[in-house]
Amino acid sequence: MKQVIDPGSVIGVLGSGQLGRMFAVAARQMGYQVHVFSPDYDTPAGQVADLEIQSDYQDLDRVARFASSVDVVTFEFENIPVSTIETACQHVLVHPAGKVLYTTRNRLREKEFLRGIGLPVTPFAPVRSLADVEQAVEVTGLPAVLKTASWGYDGKGQSRVSTVEEVRRAWQALESQEAVLERLVEFAAEISVVAVRSSNGQCACYEPIRNVHRHHILDISSSPAELPLQTEAAAMDMAHAVMVGLDVIGVLCVEFFLTQDGSLLINELAPRPHNSGHLTVDAHVTSQFEQQVRAVCGFPPGSTARLQPAAMVNLMGDLWSHRRPAWSRVLDFPDVKLHLYGKRTARSGRKMGHLTALGRSAQEAIDVAGDARNLLIKAD
Ligand code: AMP
């Protein structure tokens, strides 16, 4: 199969949310055509793609036809069924490889992989039955967080637990799923490193991004993270080790907890562009989405240099609960960029868009982005 996919070729995307949308915009800007495949219609990615294919991921005939009609396949969502990826692989290059998804789609496998290559993770233990609870608590201590091993994102399928009885109840509420119990980390900060690796093995990392979550969902990201240089370098080295260890081709994000004593623990991996990297679109030489295009098409990474300090705030569906947000107020800010994902219905907890503010410092950008978001819902 062809390893270098030139502009003018067709990139297939499995999944059709906002990550696919921003990827499609970057790819089309570079002269590629984009075909999007997902079970939905009129999707954030489909709206800006050359072709939107609505099909179940398990319809392997449709998957085979889709894969045969494009030059390379990537995905924007890691919970694509294994059979879908395997079918696509029989017809076309798929980046990153199915084995990357296999490792990262299950928290236990992911943590075992990280520990296996010598990287620090939050103390954890599997909980596959009620009988595992006491032993798991011995490993993690209390309080802890119980998470589903699979299908968890944005805090879904997670609960904080303070007693053995609460762990039992939380596990039962998951309805007998495989779960992981983690120590609750009293972190000083959360950061992420967005990294990219191309097919010839060249890697590049953005400097760490500082993240603040609300109700387990990302709320604010800012860059620079303003951490000691040593900590930043250690986080980037770890991201590099993950890319090489997993043999990723594409973008990968590593989320870390920075503990009170200044050490780093890896919380999670995402083998794709990540919400915390959205600020690279407006604030860096190369966006994380262009990096994904470059990597999956066989080109080296672009520069990860930051042009200006920046902050991104997510716009959740809750902002729509009283009335239509007052967009003109945001657009009155000359240094704020509005990104909306084309979702037709706003729901509480649904990511509808984001704002990126540019400033002279990260703090200034955080303040401006926050002010702009607050004005969206302020009564006249
Ligand atoms: P996750 O889905 O694992 O990325 O979790 C979402 C967010 O929940 C994290 O970014 C943290 O803010 C919080 N969280 C998850 N796990 C832990 C933990 N073990 N200790 C403290 N906070 C956590």
GROMACS .gro file of C-alpha atoms and ligand atoms in nm:
model
  403
    1MET     CA    1   0.000   0.000   0.000
    2LYS     CA    2   0.116   0.354  -0.076
    3GLN     CA    3   0.297   0.507   0.226
    4VAL     CA    4   0.295   0.873   0.121
    5ILE     CA    5  -0.050   1.007   0.054
    6ASP     CA    6  -0.031   1.333  -0.139
    7PRO     CA    7  -0.277   1.623  -0.122
    8GLY     CA    8  -0.562   1.555  -0.363
    9SER     CA    9  -0.604   1.203  -0.220
   10VAL     CA   10  -0.896   1.090  -0.006
   11ILE     CA   11  -0.871   1.046   0.371
   12GLY     CA   12  -1.137   0.831   0.535
   13VAL     CA   13  -1.240   0.912   0.893
   14LEU     CA   14  -1.418   0.669   1.124
   15GLY     CA   15  -1.630   0.873   1.365
   16SER     CA   16  -1.797   1.204   1.300
   17GLY     CA   17  -1.781   1.433   1.605
   18GLN     CA   18  -1.603   1.763   1.659
   19LEU     CA   19  -1.255   1.609   1.642
   20GLY     CA   20  -1.341   1.473   1.297
   21ARG     CA   21  -1.478   1.814   1.200
   22MET     CA   22  -1.161   2.001   1.292
   23PHE     CA   23  -0.951   1.727   1.129
   24ALA     CA   24  -1.158   1.756   0.810
   25VAL     CA   25  -1.116   2.134   0.802
   26ALA     CA   26  -0.736   2.096   0.833
   27ALA     CA   27  -0.725   1.820   0.570
   28ARG     CA   28  -0.939   2.010   0.320
   29GLN     CA   29  -0.730   2.322   0.374
   30MET     CA   30  -0.432   2.111   0.265
   31GLY     CA   31  -0.613   1.991  -0.047
   32TYR     CA   32  -0.728   1.648   0.066
   33GLN     CA   33  -1.078   1.511   0.025
   34VAL     CA   34  -1.241   1.372   0.338
   35HIS     CA   35  -1.497   1.091   0.360
   36VAL     CA   36  -1.658   1.043   0.701
   37PHE     CA   37  -1.811   0.712   0.815
   38SER     CA   38  -2.035   0.684   1.124
   39PRO     CA   39  -2.385   0.567   1.226
   40ASP     CA   40  -2.514   0.925   1.233
   41TYR     CA   41  -2.618   1.184   0.976
   42ASP     CA   42  -2.571   1.562   0.958
   43THR     CA   43  -2.282   1.528   1.197
   44PRO     CA   44  -2.016   1.783   1.301
   45ALA     CA   45  -1.761   1.613   1.073
   46GLY     CA   46  -2.007   1.516   0.800
   47GLN     CA   47  -2.117   1.877   0.758
   48VAL     CA   48  -1.769   1.981   0.646
   49ALA     CA   49  -1.659   1.659   0.469
   50ASP     CA   50  -1.673   1.585   0.097
   51LEU     CA   51  -1.881   1.278   0.169
   52GLU     CA   52  -2.075   1.161   0.474
   53ILE     CA   53  -2.152   0.789   0.490
   54GLN     CA   54  -2.415   0.684   0.740
   55SER     CA   55  -2.371   0.322   0.837
   56ASP     CA   56  -2.340   0.097   1.135
   57TYR     CA   57  -1.974   0.026   1.220
   58GLN     CA   58  -2.063  -0.345   1.221
   59ASP     CA   59  -2.182  -0.340   0.860
   60LEU     CA   60  -1.854  -0.485   0.740
   61ASP     CA   61  -1.953  -0.481   0.370
   62ARG     CA   62  -2.006  -0.106   0.392
   63VAL     CA   63  -1.679  -0.073   0.585
   64ALA     CA   64  -1.496  -0.268   0.312
   65ARG     CA   65  -1.645  -0.049   0.036
   66PHE     CA   66  -1.559   0.266   0.232
   67ALA     CA   67  -1.201   0.150   0.291
   68SER     CA   68  -1.157   0.057  -0.077
   69SER     CA   69  -1.269   0.402  -0.187
   70VAL     CA   70  -1.017   0.604   0.018
   71ASP     CA   71  -0.634   0.626   0.031
   72VAL     CA   72  -0.587   0.607   0.409
   73VAL     CA   73  -0.817   0.567   0.710
   74THR     CA   74  -0.790   0.731   1.048
   75PHE     CA   75  -1.037   0.770   1.332
   76GLU     CA   76  -1.146   1.037   1.574
   77PHE     CA   77  -1.301   0.813   1.834
   78GLU     CA   78  -1.132   0.516   1.999
   79ASN     CA   79  -1.435   0.299   2.062
   80ILE     CA   80  -1.457   0.178   1.703
   81PRO     CA   81  -1.524  -0.199   1.700
   82VAL     CA   82  -1.212  -0.410   1.641
   83SER     CA   83  -1.383  -0.592   1.350
   84THR     CA   84  -1.439  -0.257   1.175
   85ILE     CA   85  -1.071  -0.167   1.196
   86GLU     CA   86  -0.962  -0.517   1.093
   87THR     CA   87  -1.188  -0.501   0.787
   88ALA     CA   88  -1.061  -0.156   0.692
   89CYS     CA   89  -0.698  -0.278   0.727
   90GLN     CA   90  -0.757  -0.545   0.463
   91HIS     CA   91  -0.817  -0.274   0.202
   92VAL     CA   92  -0.619   0.033   0.297
   93LEU     CA   93  -0.360   0.181   0.536
   94VAL     CA   94  -0.511   0.255   0.879
   95HIS     CA   95  -0.333   0.494   1.120
   96PRO     CA   96  -0.295   0.456   1.409
   97ALA     CA   97  -0.298   0.075   1.402
   98GLY     CA   98  -0.576  -0.133   1.556
   99LYS     CA   99  -0.340  -0.255   1.830
  100VAL     CA  100  -0.304   0.104   1.956
  101LEU     CA  101  -0.680   0.124   1.999
  102TYR     CA  102  -0.687  -0.219   2.158
  103THR     CA  103  -0.449  -0.101   2.431
  104THR     CA  104  -0.597   0.243   2.493
  105ARG     CA  105  -0.967   0.159   2.483
  106ASN     CA  106  -0.944  -0.031   2.811
  107ARG     CA  107  -0.812   0.150   3.118
  108LEU     CA  108  -0.665  -0.165   3.272
  109ARG     CA  109  -0.475  -0.265   2.959
  110GLU     CA  110  -0.357   0.094   2.918
  111LYS     CA  111  -0.226   0.119   3.275
  112GLU     CA  112  -0.061  -0.222   3.255
  113PHE     CA  113   0.110  -0.118   2.932
  114LEU     CA  114   0.234   0.208   3.090
  115ARG     CA  115   0.360   0.034   3.400
  116GLY     CA  116   0.522  -0.230   3.179
  117ILE     CA  117   0.733   0.033   3.000
  118GLY     CA  118   0.833   0.185   3.335
  119LEU     CA  119   0.608   0.494   3.337
  120PRO     CA  120   0.436   0.614   3.656
  121VAL     CA  121   0.061   0.564   3.689
  122THR     CA  122  -0.184   0.626   3.972
  123PRO     CA  123  -0.195   0.319   4.202
  124PHE     CA  124  -0.475   0.101   4.064
  125ALA     CA  125  -0.633  -0.243   4.089
  126PRO     CA  126  -0.886  -0.432   3.877
  127VAL     CA  127  -1.236  -0.496   4.012
  128ARG     CA  128  -1.407  -0.771   3.815
  129SER     CA  129  -1.632  -0.901   4.093
  130LEU     CA  130  -1.748  -0.803   4.442
  131ALA     CA  131  -1.487  -1.042   4.577
  132ASP     CA  132  -1.210  -0.819   4.432
  133VAL     CA  133  -1.317  -0.508   4.623
  134GLU     CA  134  -1.129  -0.552   4.950
  135GLN     CA  135  -0.804  -0.649   4.783
  136ALA     CA  136  -0.834  -0.355   4.544
  137VAL     CA  137  -0.884  -0.113   4.833
  138GLU     CA  138  -0.568  -0.249   4.995
  139VAL     CA  139  -0.375  -0.145   4.685
  140THR     CA  140  -0.527   0.199   4.633
  141GLY     CA  141  -0.631   0.309   4.980
  142LEU     CA  142  -0.935   0.534   5.029
  143PRO     CA  143  -1.073   0.766   4.907
  144ALA     CA  144  -1.053   0.631   4.555
  145VAL     CA  145  -1.222   0.656   4.216
  146LEU     CA  146  -1.399   0.359   4.058
  147LYS     CA  147  -1.407   0.374   3.677
  148THR     CA  148  -1.543   0.142   3.410
  149ALA     CA  149  -1.250  -0.020   3.231
  150SER     CA  150  -1.405   0.042   2.890
  151TRP     CA  151  -1.623   0.307   2.730
  152GLY     CA  152  -1.544   0.570   2.991
  153TYR     CA  153  -1.473   0.926   2.886
  154ASP     CA  154  -1.544   1.273   3.025
  155GLY     CA  155  -1.609   1.129   3.368
  156LYS     CA  156  -1.880   0.891   3.246
  157GLY     CA  157  -1.889   0.569   3.444
  158GLN     CA  158  -1.682   0.715   3.731
  159SER     CA  159  -1.756   0.756   4.099
  160ARG     CA  160  -1.564   0.876   4.400
  161VAL     CA  161  -1.572   0.630   4.687
  162SER     CA  162  -1.467   0.669   5.049
  163THR     CA  163  -1.554   0.335   5.211
  164VAL     CA  164  -1.536  -0.031   5.112
  165GLU     CA  165  -1.916  -0.038   5.114
  166GLU     CA  166  -1.928   0.255   4.870
  167VAL     CA  167  -1.689   0.073   4.638
  168ARG     CA  168  -1.918  -0.231   4.645
  169ARG     CA  169  -2.225  -0.019   4.572
  170ALA     CA  170  -2.049   0.172   4.296
  171TRP     CA  171  -1.934  -0.151   4.136
  172GLN     CA  172  -2.288  -0.291   4.146
  173ALA     CA  173  -2.420   0.029   3.990
  174LEU     CA  174  -2.185  -0.034   3.697
  175GLU     CA  175  -2.385  -0.353   3.639
  176SER     CA  176  -2.108  -0.606   3.669
  177GLN     CA  177  -1.871  -0.444   3.429
  178GLU     CA  178  -1.496  -0.475   3.450
  179ALA     CA  179  -1.378  -0.177   3.649
  180VAL     CA  180  -1.060  -0.019   3.779
  181LEU     CA  181  -1.018   0.130   4.125
  182GLU     CA  182  -0.768   0.416   4.141
  183ARG     CA  183  -0.628   0.612   4.431
  184LEU     CA  184  -0.785   0.959   4.446
  185VAL     CA  185  -0.493   1.188   4.368
  186GLU     CA  186  -0.483   1.523   4.549
  187PHE     CA  187  -0.313   1.680   4.252
  188ALA     CA  188  -0.152   2.022   4.240
  189ALA     CA  189  -0.235   2.052   3.869
  190GLU     CA  190  -0.343   1.855   3.566
  191ILE     CA  191  -0.146   1.881   3.245
  192SER     CA  192  -0.143   1.713   2.907
  193VAL     CA  193   0.115   1.664   2.636
  194VAL     CA  194  -0.007   1.642   2.278
  195ALA     CA  195   0.247   1.454   2.069
  196VAL     CA  196   0.273   1.334   1.710
  197ARG     CA  197   0.471   1.059   1.542
  198SER     CA  198   0.496   1.009   1.169
  199SER     CA  199   0.545   0.683   0.980
  200ASN     CA  200   0.923   0.737   0.952
  201GLY     CA  201   0.938   0.753   1.334
  202GLN     CA  202   0.988   1.131   1.365
  203CYS     CA  203   0.823   1.260   1.682
  204ALA     CA  204   0.729   1.607   1.802
  205CYS     CA  205   0.563   1.723   2.123
  206TYR     CA  206   0.388   2.047   2.212
  207GLU     CA  207   0.491   2.192   2.544
  208PRO     CA  208   0.259   2.077   2.826
  209ILE     CA  209  -0.085   2.235   2.844
  210ARG     CA  210  -0.242   2.308   3.183
  211ASN     CA  211  -0.596   2.177   3.226
  212VAL     CA  212  -0.879   2.243   3.469
  213HIS     CA  213  -1.172   2.000   3.477
  214ARG     CA  214  -1.525   2.064   3.601
  215HIS     CA  215  -1.745   1.768   3.690
  216HIS     CA  216  -1.472   1.546   3.536
  217ILE     CA  217  -1.503   1.727   3.200
  218LEU     CA  218  -1.233   1.955   3.062
  219ASP     CA  219  -1.325   2.319   3.127
  220ILE     CA  220  -1.013   2.531   3.065
  221SER     CA  221  -0.680   2.459   2.895
  222SER     CA  222  -0.394   2.706   2.883
  223SER     CA  223  -0.047   2.733   2.738
  224PRO     CA  224   0.223   2.785   2.855
  225ALA     CA  225   0.157   2.564   3.156
  226GLU     CA  226   0.414   2.764   3.355
  227LEU     CA  227   0.569   2.469   3.534
  228PRO     CA  228   0.933   2.414   3.625
  229LEU     CA  229   1.131   2.337   3.308
  230GLN     CA  230   1.235   2.001   3.452
  231THR     CA  231   0.872   1.895   3.499
  232GLU     CA  232   0.782   2.005   3.147
  233ALA     CA  233   1.078   1.816   3.002
  234ALA     CA  234   0.989   1.503   3.204
  235ALA     CA  235   0.629   1.511   3.076
  236MET     CA  236   0.746   1.548   2.716
  237ASP     CA  237   0.997   1.263   2.756
  238MET     CA  238   0.721   1.040   2.890
  239ALA     CA  239   0.492   1.129   2.599
  240HIS     CA  240   0.775   1.041   2.362
  241ALA     CA  241   0.824   0.704   2.537
  242VAL     CA  242   0.450   0.630   2.506
  243MET     CA  243   0.451   0.709   2.132
  244VAL     CA  244   0.747   0.480   2.071
  245GLY     CA  245   0.623   0.207   2.309
  246LEU     CA  246   0.281   0.196   2.144
  247ASP     CA  247   0.424   0.244   1.794
  248VAL     CA  248   0.170   0.517   1.727
  249ILE     CA  249   0.143   0.684   1.389
  250GLY     CA  250  -0.064   0.995   1.441
  251VAL     CA  251  -0.141   1.229   1.728
  252LEU     CA  252  -0.159   1.104   2.085
  253CYS     CA  253  -0.237   1.293   2.404
  254VAL     CA  254  -0.103   1.196   2.746
  255GLU     CA  255  -0.292   1.335   3.046
  256PHE     CA  256  -0.099   1.371   3.372
  257PHE     CA  257  -0.159   1.453   3.735
  258LEU     CA  258   0.112   1.671   3.887
  259THR     CA  259   0.124   1.566   4.250
  260GLN     CA  260   0.182   1.798   4.547
  261ASP     CA  261   0.544   1.679   4.569
  262GLY     CA  262   0.607   1.773   4.205
  263SER     CA  263   0.606   1.426   4.049
  264LEU     CA  264   0.401   1.319   3.748
  265LEU     CA  265   0.149   1.034   3.721
  266ILE     CA  266  -0.010   0.942   3.389
  267ASN     CA  267  -0.389   0.945   3.418
  268GLU     CA  268  -0.495   0.860   3.066
  269LEU     CA  269  -0.397   0.830   2.700
  270ALA     CA  270  -0.600   0.933   2.397
  271PRO     CA  271  -0.462   0.804   2.063
  272ARG     CA  272  -0.594   1.102   1.864
  273PRO     CA  273  -0.618   1.482   1.875
  274HIS     CA  274  -0.750   1.589   2.213
  275ASN     CA  275  -0.975   1.859   2.356
  276SER     CA  276  -0.679   2.009   2.545
  277GLY     CA  277  -0.497   2.054   2.213
  278HIS     CA  278  -0.767   2.267   2.052
  279LEU     CA  279  -0.576   2.582   2.140
  280THR     CA  280  -0.302   2.474   1.897
  281VAL     CA  281  -0.537   2.571   1.612
  282ASP     CA  282  -0.510   2.942   1.692
  283ALA     CA  283  -0.195   2.965   1.902
  284HIS     CA  284   0.066   2.739   1.738
  285VAL     CA  285   0.248   2.716   1.407
  286THR     CA  286   0.088   2.377   1.333
  287SER     CA  287  -0.246   2.266   1.476
  288GLN     CA  288  -0.287   1.920   1.627
  289PHE     CA  289  -0.526   1.843   1.339
  290GLU     CA  290  -0.271   1.934   1.073
  291GLN     CA  291  -0.024   1.712   1.263
  292GLN     CA  292  -0.269   1.423   1.234
  293VAL     CA  293  -0.303   1.483   0.859
  294ARG     CA  294   0.075   1.501   0.818
  295ALA     CA  295   0.138   1.186   1.022
  296VAL     CA  296  -0.128   0.963   0.868
  297CYS     CA  297  -0.030   1.077   0.518
  298GLY     CA  298   0.337   0.992   0.572
  299PHE     CA  299   0.484   1.341   0.619
  300PRO     CA  300   0.705   1.466   0.904
  301PRO     CA  301   0.553   1.665   1.194
  302GLY     CA  302   0.512   2.040   1.157
  303SER     CA  303   0.657   2.287   1.408
  304THR     CA  304   0.500   2.268   1.753
  305ALA     CA  305   0.618   2.620   1.841
  306ARG     CA  306   0.369   2.843   2.019
  307LEU     CA  307   0.299   3.178   1.855
  308GLN     CA  308   0.127   3.334   2.154
  309PRO     CA  309   0.007   3.240   2.505
  310ALA     CA  310  -0.350   3.112   2.483
  311ALA     CA  311  -0.642   2.967   2.676
  312MET     CA  312  -0.935   2.758   2.561
  313VAL     CA  313  -1.268   2.728   2.739
  314ASN     CA  314  -1.526   2.470   2.641
  315LEU     CA  315  -1.881   2.574   2.557
  316MET     CA  316  -2.114   2.314   2.703
  317GLY     CA  317  -2.480   2.264   2.613
  318ASP     CA  318  -2.577   2.408   2.954
  319LEU     CA  319  -2.504   2.756   2.812
  320TRP     CA  320  -2.805   2.712   2.584
  321SER     CA  321  -3.045   2.624   2.866
  322HIS     CA  322  -3.204   2.968   2.906
  323ARG     CA  323  -3.174   3.124   2.564
  324ARG     CA  324  -2.953   3.139   2.261
  325PRO     CA  325  -2.603   3.249   2.362
  326ALA     CA  326  -2.524   3.611   2.269
  327TRP     CA  327  -2.251   3.545   2.010
  328SER     CA  328  -2.203   3.910   1.926
  329ARG     CA  329  -2.062   3.966   2.274
  330VAL     CA  330  -1.789   3.712   2.214
  331LEU     CA  331  -1.714   3.846   1.870
  332ASP     CA  332  -1.665   4.191   2.025
  333PHE     CA  333  -1.338   4.054   2.168
  334PRO     CA  334  -1.070   4.099   1.900
  335ASP     CA  335  -0.846   3.829   2.051
  336VAL     CA  336  -1.108   3.559   2.101
  337LYS     CA  337  -1.172   3.289   1.842
  338LEU     CA  338  -1.512   3.119   1.829
  339HIS     CA  339  -1.537   2.752   1.731
  340LEU     CA  340  -1.881   2.589   1.708
  341TYR     CA  341  -1.927   2.227   1.612
  342GLY     CA  342  -2.256   2.242   1.421
  343LYS     CA  343  -2.448   2.027   1.671
  344ARG     CA  344  -2.819   2.080   1.618
  345THR     CA  345  -2.931   2.019   1.975
  346ALA     CA  346  -2.773   2.145   2.293
  347ARG     CA  347  -2.783   1.918   2.597
  348SER     CA  348  -2.639   1.959   2.940
  349GLY     CA  349  -2.285   1.818   2.944
  350ARG     CA  350  -2.258   1.813   2.563
  351LYS     CA  351  -1.956   1.985   2.409
  352MET     CA  352  -2.101   2.237   2.162
  353GLY     CA  353  -1.792   2.443   2.086
  354HIS     CA  354  -1.504   2.630   2.244
  355LEU     CA  355  -1.344   2.972   2.264
  356THR     CA  356  -0.972   3.033   2.238
  357ALA     CA  357  -0.835   3.360   2.371
  358LEU     CA  358  -0.487   3.487   2.289
  359GLY     CA  359  -0.303   3.706   2.539
  360ARG     CA  360   0.032   3.835   2.658
  361SER     CA  361   0.037   3.563   2.926
  362ALA     CA  362  -0.154   3.244   2.993
  363GLN     CA  363  -0.331   3.411   3.286
  364GLU     CA  364  -0.442   3.704   3.072
  365ALA     CA  365  -0.577   3.462   2.810
  366ILE     CA  366  -0.759   3.259   3.079
  367ASP     CA  367  -0.920   3.578   3.213
  368VAL     CA  368  -1.031   3.697   2.869
  369ALA     CA  369  -1.166   3.357   2.767
  370GLY     CA  370  -1.359   3.332   3.096
  371ASP     CA  371  -1.500   3.683   3.060
  372ALA     CA  372  -1.610   3.614   2.703
  373ARG     CA  373  -1.783   3.292   2.806
  374ASN     CA  374  -1.959   3.459   3.100
  375LEU     CA  375  -2.093   3.732   2.873
  376LEU     CA  376  -2.259   3.472   2.650
  377ILE     CA  377  -2.524   3.408   2.911
  378LYS     CA  378  -2.541   3.739   3.091
  379ALA     CA  379  -2.882   3.906   3.083
  380ASP     CA  380  -2.894   4.249   2.914
  381AMP     P1  381  -1.064   1.061   3.324
  381AMP     O1  382  -1.188   1.025   3.249
  381AMP     O2  383  -0.997   0.945   3.385
  381AMP     O3  384  -0.970   1.143   3.241
  381AMP     O4  385  -1.110   1.157   3.443
  381AMP     C1  386  -1.161   1.285   3.421
  381AMP     C2  387  -1.117   1.378   3.532
  381AMP     O5  388  -1.164   1.330   3.660
  381AMP     C3  389  -0.966   1.389   3.549
  381AMP     O6  390  -0.909   1.477   3.456
  381AMP     C4  391  -0.957   1.439   3.693
  381AMP     O7  392  -0.991   1.576   3.702
  381AMP     C5  393  -1.067   1.356   3.762
  381AMP     N1  394  -1.006   1.228   3.806
  381AMP     C6  395  -1.009   1.110   3.742
  381AMP     N2  396  -0.940   1.016   3.810
  381AMP     C7  397  -0.891   1.073   3.920
  381AMP     C8  398  -0.809   1.028   4.028
  381AMP     N3  399  -0.765   0.902   4.038
  381AMP     N4  400  -0.776   1.120   4.124
  381AMP     C9  401  -0.820   1.248   4.117
  381AMP     N5  402  -0.898   1.296   4.017
  381AMP    C10  403  -0.933   1.211   3.919
   0.00000   0.00000   0.00000
